[in-house]
Coordinates of C-alpha atoms and ligand atoms in Angstrom, one line a residue:
X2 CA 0.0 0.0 0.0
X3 CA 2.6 2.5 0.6
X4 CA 4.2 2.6 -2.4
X5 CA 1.5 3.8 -4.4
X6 CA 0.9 6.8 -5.9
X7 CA -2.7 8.6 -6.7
X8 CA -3.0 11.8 -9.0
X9 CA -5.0 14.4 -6.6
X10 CA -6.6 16.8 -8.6
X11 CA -9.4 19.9 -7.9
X12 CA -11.2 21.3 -10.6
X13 CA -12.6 25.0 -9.3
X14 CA -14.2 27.1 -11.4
X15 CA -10.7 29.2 -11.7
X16 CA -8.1 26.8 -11.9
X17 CA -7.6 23.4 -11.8
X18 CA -4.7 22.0 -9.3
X19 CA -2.9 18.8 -9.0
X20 CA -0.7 16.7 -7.3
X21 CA 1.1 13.6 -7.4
X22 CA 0.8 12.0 -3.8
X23 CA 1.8 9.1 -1.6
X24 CA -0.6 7.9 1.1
X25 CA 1.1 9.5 3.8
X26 CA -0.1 12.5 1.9
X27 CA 3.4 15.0 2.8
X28 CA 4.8 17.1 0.1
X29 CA 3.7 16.2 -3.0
X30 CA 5.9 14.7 -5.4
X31 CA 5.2 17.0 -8.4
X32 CA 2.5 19.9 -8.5
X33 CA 1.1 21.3 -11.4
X34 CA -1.6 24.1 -12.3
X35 CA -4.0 24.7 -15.2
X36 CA -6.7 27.6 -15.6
X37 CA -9.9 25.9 -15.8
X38 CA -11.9 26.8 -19.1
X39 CA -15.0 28.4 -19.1
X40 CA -18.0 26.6 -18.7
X41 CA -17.2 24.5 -22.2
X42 CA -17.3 20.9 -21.0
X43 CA -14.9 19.5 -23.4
X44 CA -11.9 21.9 -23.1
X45 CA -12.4 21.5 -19.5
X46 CA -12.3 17.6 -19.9
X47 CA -9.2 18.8 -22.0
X48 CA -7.6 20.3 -19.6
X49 CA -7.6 17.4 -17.0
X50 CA -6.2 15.3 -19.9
X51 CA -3.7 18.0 -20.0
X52 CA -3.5 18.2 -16.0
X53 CA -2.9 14.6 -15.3
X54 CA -0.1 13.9 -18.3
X55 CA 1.7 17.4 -17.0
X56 CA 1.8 15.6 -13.5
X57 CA 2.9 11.9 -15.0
X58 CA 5.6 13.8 -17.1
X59 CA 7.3 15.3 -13.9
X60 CA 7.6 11.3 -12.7
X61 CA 10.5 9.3 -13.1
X62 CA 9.8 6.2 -15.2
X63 CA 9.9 4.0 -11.7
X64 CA 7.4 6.8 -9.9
X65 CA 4.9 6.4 -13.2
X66 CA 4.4 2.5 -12.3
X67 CA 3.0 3.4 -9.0
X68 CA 0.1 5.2 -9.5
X69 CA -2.4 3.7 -9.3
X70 CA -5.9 6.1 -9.6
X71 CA -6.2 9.4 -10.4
X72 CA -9.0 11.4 -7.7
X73 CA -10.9 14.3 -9.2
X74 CA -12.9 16.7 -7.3
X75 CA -15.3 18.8 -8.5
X76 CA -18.0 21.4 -7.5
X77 CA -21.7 20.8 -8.5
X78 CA -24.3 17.4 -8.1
X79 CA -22.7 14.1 -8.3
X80 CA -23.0 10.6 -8.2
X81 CA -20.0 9.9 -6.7
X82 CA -21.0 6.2 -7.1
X83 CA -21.4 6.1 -10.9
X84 CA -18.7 9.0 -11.6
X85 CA -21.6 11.2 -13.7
X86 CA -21.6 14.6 -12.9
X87 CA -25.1 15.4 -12.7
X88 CA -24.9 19.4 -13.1
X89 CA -21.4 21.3 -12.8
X90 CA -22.9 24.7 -14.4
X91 CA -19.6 26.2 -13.8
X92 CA -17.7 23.5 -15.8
X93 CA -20.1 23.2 -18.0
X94 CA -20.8 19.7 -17.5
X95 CA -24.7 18.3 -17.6
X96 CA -25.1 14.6 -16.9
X97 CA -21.9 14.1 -18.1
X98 CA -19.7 10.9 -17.5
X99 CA -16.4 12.7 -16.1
X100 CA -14.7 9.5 -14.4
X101 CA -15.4 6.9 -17.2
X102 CA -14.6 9.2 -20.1
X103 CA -11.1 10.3 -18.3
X104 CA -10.2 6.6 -17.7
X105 CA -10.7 5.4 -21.4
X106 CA -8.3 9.0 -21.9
X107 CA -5.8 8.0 -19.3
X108 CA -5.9 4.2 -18.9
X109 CA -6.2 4.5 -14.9
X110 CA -9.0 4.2 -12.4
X111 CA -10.8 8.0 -11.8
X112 CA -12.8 8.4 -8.5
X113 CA -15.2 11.7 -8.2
X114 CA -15.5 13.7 -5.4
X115 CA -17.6 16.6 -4.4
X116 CA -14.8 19.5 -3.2
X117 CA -16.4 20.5 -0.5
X118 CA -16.5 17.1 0.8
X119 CA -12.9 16.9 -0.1
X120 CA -11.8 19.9 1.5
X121 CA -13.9 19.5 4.6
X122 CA -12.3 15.7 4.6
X123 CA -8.7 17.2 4.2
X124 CA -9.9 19.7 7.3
X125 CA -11.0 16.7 9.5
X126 CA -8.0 14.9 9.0
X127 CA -5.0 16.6 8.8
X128 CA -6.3 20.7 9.6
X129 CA -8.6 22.5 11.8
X130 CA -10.8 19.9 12.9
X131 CA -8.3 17.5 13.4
X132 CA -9.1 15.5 16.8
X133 CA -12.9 16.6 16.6
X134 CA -15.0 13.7 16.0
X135 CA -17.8 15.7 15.8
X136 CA -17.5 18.5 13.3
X137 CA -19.2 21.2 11.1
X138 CA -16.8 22.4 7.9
X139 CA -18.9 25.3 6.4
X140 CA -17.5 26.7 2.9
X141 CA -18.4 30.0 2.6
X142 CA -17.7 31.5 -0.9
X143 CA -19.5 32.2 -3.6
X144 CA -22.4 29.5 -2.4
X145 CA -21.9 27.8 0.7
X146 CA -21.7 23.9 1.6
X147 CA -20.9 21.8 4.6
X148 CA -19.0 18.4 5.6
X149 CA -20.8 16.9 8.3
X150 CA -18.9 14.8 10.3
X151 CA -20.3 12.5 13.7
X152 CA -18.7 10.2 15.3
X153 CA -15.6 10.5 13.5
X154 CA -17.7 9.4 10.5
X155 CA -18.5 11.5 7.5
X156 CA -22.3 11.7 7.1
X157 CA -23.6 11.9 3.5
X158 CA -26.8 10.7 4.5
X159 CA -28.9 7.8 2.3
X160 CA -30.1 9.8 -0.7
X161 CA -26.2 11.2 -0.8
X162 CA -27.1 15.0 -0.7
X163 CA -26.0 16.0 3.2
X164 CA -24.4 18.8 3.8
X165 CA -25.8 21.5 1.6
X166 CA -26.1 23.7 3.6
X167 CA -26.4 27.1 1.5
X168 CA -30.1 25.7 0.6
X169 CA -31.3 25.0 3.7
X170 CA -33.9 27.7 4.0
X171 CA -33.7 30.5 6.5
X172 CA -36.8 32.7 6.0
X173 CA -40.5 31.7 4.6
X174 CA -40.9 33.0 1.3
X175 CA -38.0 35.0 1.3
X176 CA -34.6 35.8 -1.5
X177 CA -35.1 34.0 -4.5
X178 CA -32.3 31.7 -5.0
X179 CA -31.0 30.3 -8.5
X180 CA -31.6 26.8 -6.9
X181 CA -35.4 27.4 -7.2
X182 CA -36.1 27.5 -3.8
X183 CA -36.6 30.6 -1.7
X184 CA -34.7 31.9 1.5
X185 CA -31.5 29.8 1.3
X186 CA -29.0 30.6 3.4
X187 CA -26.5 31.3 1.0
X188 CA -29.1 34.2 -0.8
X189 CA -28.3 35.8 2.8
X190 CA -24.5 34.9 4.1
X191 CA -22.3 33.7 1.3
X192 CA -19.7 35.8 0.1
X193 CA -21.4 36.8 -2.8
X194 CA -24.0 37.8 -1.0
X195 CA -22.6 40.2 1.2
X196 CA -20.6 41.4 -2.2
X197 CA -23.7 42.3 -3.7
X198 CA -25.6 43.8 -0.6
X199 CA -22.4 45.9 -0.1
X200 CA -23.0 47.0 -3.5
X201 CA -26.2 47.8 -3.9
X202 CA -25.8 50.4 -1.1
X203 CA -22.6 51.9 -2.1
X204 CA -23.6 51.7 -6.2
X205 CA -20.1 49.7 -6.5
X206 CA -21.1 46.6 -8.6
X207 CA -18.0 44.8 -8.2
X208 CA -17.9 44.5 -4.3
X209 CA -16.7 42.2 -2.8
X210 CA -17.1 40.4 0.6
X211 CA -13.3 41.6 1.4
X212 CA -14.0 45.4 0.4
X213 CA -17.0 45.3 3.1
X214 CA -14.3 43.4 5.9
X215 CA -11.9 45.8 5.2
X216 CA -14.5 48.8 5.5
X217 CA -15.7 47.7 8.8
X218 CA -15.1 50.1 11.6
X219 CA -14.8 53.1 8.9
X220 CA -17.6 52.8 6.9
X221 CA -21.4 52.7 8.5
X222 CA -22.5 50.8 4.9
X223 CA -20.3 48.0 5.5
X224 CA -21.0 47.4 9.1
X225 CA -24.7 47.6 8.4
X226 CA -24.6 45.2 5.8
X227 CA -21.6 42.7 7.7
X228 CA -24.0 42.6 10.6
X229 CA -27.1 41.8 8.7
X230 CA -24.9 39.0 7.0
X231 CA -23.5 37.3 10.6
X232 CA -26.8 37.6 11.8
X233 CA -28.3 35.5 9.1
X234 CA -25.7 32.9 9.3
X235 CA -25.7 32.4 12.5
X236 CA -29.4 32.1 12.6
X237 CA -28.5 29.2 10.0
X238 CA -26.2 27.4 12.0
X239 CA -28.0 27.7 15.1
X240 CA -30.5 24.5 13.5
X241 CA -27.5 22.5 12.2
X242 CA -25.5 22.9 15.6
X243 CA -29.0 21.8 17.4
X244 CA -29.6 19.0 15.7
X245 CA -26.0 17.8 15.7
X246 CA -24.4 19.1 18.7
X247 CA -20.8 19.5 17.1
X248 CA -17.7 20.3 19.4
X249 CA -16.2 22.4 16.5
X250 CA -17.2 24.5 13.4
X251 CA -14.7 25.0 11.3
X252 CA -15.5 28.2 8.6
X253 CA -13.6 27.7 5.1
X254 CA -13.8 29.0 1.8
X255 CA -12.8 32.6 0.4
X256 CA -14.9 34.3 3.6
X257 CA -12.8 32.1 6.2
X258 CA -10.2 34.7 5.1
X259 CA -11.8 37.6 7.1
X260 CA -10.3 35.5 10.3
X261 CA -11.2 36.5 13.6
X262 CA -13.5 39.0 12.6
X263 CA -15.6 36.2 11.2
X264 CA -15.3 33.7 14.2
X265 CA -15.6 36.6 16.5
X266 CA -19.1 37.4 14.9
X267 CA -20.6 34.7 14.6
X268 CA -19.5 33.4 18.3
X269 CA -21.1 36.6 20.2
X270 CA -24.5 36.2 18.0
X271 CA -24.4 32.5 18.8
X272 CA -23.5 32.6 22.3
X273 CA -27.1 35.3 22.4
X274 CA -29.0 32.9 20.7
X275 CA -28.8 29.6 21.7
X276 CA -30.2 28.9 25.0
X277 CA -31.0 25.0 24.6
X278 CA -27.1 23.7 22.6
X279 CA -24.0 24.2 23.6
X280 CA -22.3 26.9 21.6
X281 CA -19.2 24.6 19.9
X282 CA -15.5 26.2 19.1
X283 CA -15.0 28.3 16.1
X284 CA -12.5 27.9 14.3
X285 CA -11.2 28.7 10.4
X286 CA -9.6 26.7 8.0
X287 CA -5.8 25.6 8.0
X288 CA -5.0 24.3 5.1
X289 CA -6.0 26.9 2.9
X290 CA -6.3 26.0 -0.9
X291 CA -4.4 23.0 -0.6
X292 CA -7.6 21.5 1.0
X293 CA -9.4 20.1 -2.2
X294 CA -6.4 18.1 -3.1
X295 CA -5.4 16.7 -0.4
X296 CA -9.2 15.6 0.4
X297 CA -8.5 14.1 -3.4
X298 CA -6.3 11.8 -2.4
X299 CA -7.1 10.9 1.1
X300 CA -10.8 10.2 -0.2
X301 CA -9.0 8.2 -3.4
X302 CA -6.7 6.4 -1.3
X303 CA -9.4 5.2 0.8
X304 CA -11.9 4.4 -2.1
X305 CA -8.9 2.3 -4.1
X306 CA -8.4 0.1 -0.9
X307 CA -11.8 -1.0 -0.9
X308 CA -11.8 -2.0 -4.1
X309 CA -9.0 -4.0 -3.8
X310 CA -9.6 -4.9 -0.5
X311 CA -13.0 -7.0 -1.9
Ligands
ZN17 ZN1 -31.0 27.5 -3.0

C-alpha cells in the first residue's frame, strides 16, 4: 500500500490544481496548475487530460508505475458512485460521465468527489478539525456547503445529498435563490452575497465580501450590511448545531479569510441565541487551498483500498 501513488486533482471554477501524492499524503511529489476553461465541457475535460499527463511527465519512469488512480474533485451534483456529474454549471458539465470518459483518456481508475466534501475531509484529518470527532466544515464562498462529520464518521446521508447547507432555508418565502427554492441561506450569508448587498448600497457593482471586511469600523454601509450578513448565518447554523451538537465548526472557503472577525461574529450572535445547545468552538480553516487536493487523495486512497480490499 505504501508505495502507491494517486493523482490528486481539484477542478474549481478558476483553476484546476494537481498533485502527485503518496498515502502519507506529505509534500507532494510533483504539483502542477491549469486555468480551468470556461463553462465549455470538453476543453475542460481537456484540460484534466492535460493536467494529469503534465503531473505523469514530472515522474521518473519508476514513480509512473506506481500510480495507481487518479482522484478528481469537483464542484456541482454528483454521483459519486457512478462517476456522472449530474450538473457542474460552472464546468459546464450536464449529466456528463467525467470519471469513465477520463479513464478510457488515461488508462487508470478516476474516482469523483464533491470538493467541498474533499476539502472538509482534508480539514478533519489533517487541519482545523483534526481531533474533533464531531464536526461542522462550512465553505463560505461564492455559495456555501458543509462536511458533516459525527462520530468520526463522514455523514452523507442515504439519498447522498447531506451537507448542503447554503439551501437550507432560513426565512419563509424570502430571497429568491437560482436553486429554485426561496430563503437559502446562502441568498443571505455567502460571500457573494454580502458582495452584492455591499453594492447595492454603495452603487459599486464589483464588491466584494473583502472590500465590506476591510470597511468595517470606517464605513457605516459595510457594518450595516456585515452585521445583517453574521446575523443570518448564525441564525442558519444555530438548527445544524441543534440538531448535531458539534464540538467544532470549522469556517472555510474565500470568507474564512476575514479570520477572527468572522469567528468573533458569529460566536457573540451565537452565544445570544442559543439557550438549549451548547455553543461549539469556532475555528477557520488551515489548510487553505491546498484543502481540495489533499481531500482528493485521502478520499482516493481510501476508495482504491476497498476495491481491492474485496
Ligand atoms: Zn438555494
Amino acid at each position: 500500500m505504501s508505495d502507491r501513488l494517486v493523482l490528486a486533482l481539484d477542478i474549481g471554477g478558476t483553476n484546476a490544481r494537481g498533485e502527485v501524492l503518496d498515502v502519507r499524503l506529505g509534500a507532494p511529489l510533483v504539483r502542477a496548475d491549469l486555468p480551468t476553461p470556461e463553462q465549455d465541457g470538453e476543453a475542460t475535460i481537456a484540460t484534466i487530460e492535460s493536467l494529469c499527463r503534465l503531473l505523469l511527465a514530472g515522474l521518473s519512469e519508476t514513480d509512473r508505475a506506481r500510480v495507481q488512480a487518479v482522484g478528481l474533485a469537483v464542484p456541482g451534483i454528483i454521483d459519486a458512485e457512478t462517476g456522472v456529474v449530474r450538473l457542474a454549471s460552472n464546468l459546464g458539465w450536464s449529466d456528463e460521465p467525467v470519471a469513465a470518459r477520463l479513464s478510457a483518456l488515461l488508462g487508470l481508475e478516476v474516482v469523483l468527489h464533491h470538493d467541498v466534501t474533499a476539502a472538509g475531509l482534508a480539514e478533519h484529518r489533517l487541519g482545523a478539525g483534526a481531533g474533533a470527532p464531531d464536526l461542522l466544515a462550512v465553505f463560505i464562498g461564492t455559495g456555501m456547503a458543509a462536511l458533516v462529520v459525527t462520530g468520526g464518521e463522514v455523514v452523507s446521508g442515504g439519498l447522498h445529498q447531506a451537507g448542503e447547507i447554503g439551501h437550507m432555508p432560513v426565512e419563509q418565502g424570502g430571497r429568491p435563490c437560482p436553486c429554485g427554492q426561496t430563503g437559502c441561506l446562502e441568498m443571505y450569508a455567502s460571500a457573494r452575497a454580502i458582495g452584492r448587498a455591499y453594492g447595492a448600497v454603495t452603487g459599486d457593482v464589483s464588491a466584494t465580501s473583502l472590500d465590506v471586511v476591510t470597511a468595517l469600523g470606517t464605513d457605516p454601509r459595510a457594518d450595516a450590511v456585515w452585521s445583517e450578513a453574521m446575523d443570518w448565518l448564525a441564525h442558519g447554523l444555530l438548527g445544524p448545531i441543534t440538531l448535531l451538537s458539534p464540538v467544532r465548526i470549522v469556517l472555510g472557503g474565500g470568507l474564512s479569510a476575514s479570520g477572527a472577525v468572522l469567528v468573533d461574529a458569529l460566536r457573540t450572535r451565537l452565544d445570544a441565541l442559543s439557550h438549549v445547545a451548547a455553543v461549539p468552538e469556532i475555528v477557520t480553516a488551515s489548510l487553505g487551498q491546498r484543502a481540495g487536493v489533499l481531500g482528493s487523495g485521502l478520499a482516493t486512497f481510501a476508495a482504491i483500498e476497498r476495491t481491492q480490499l474485496v
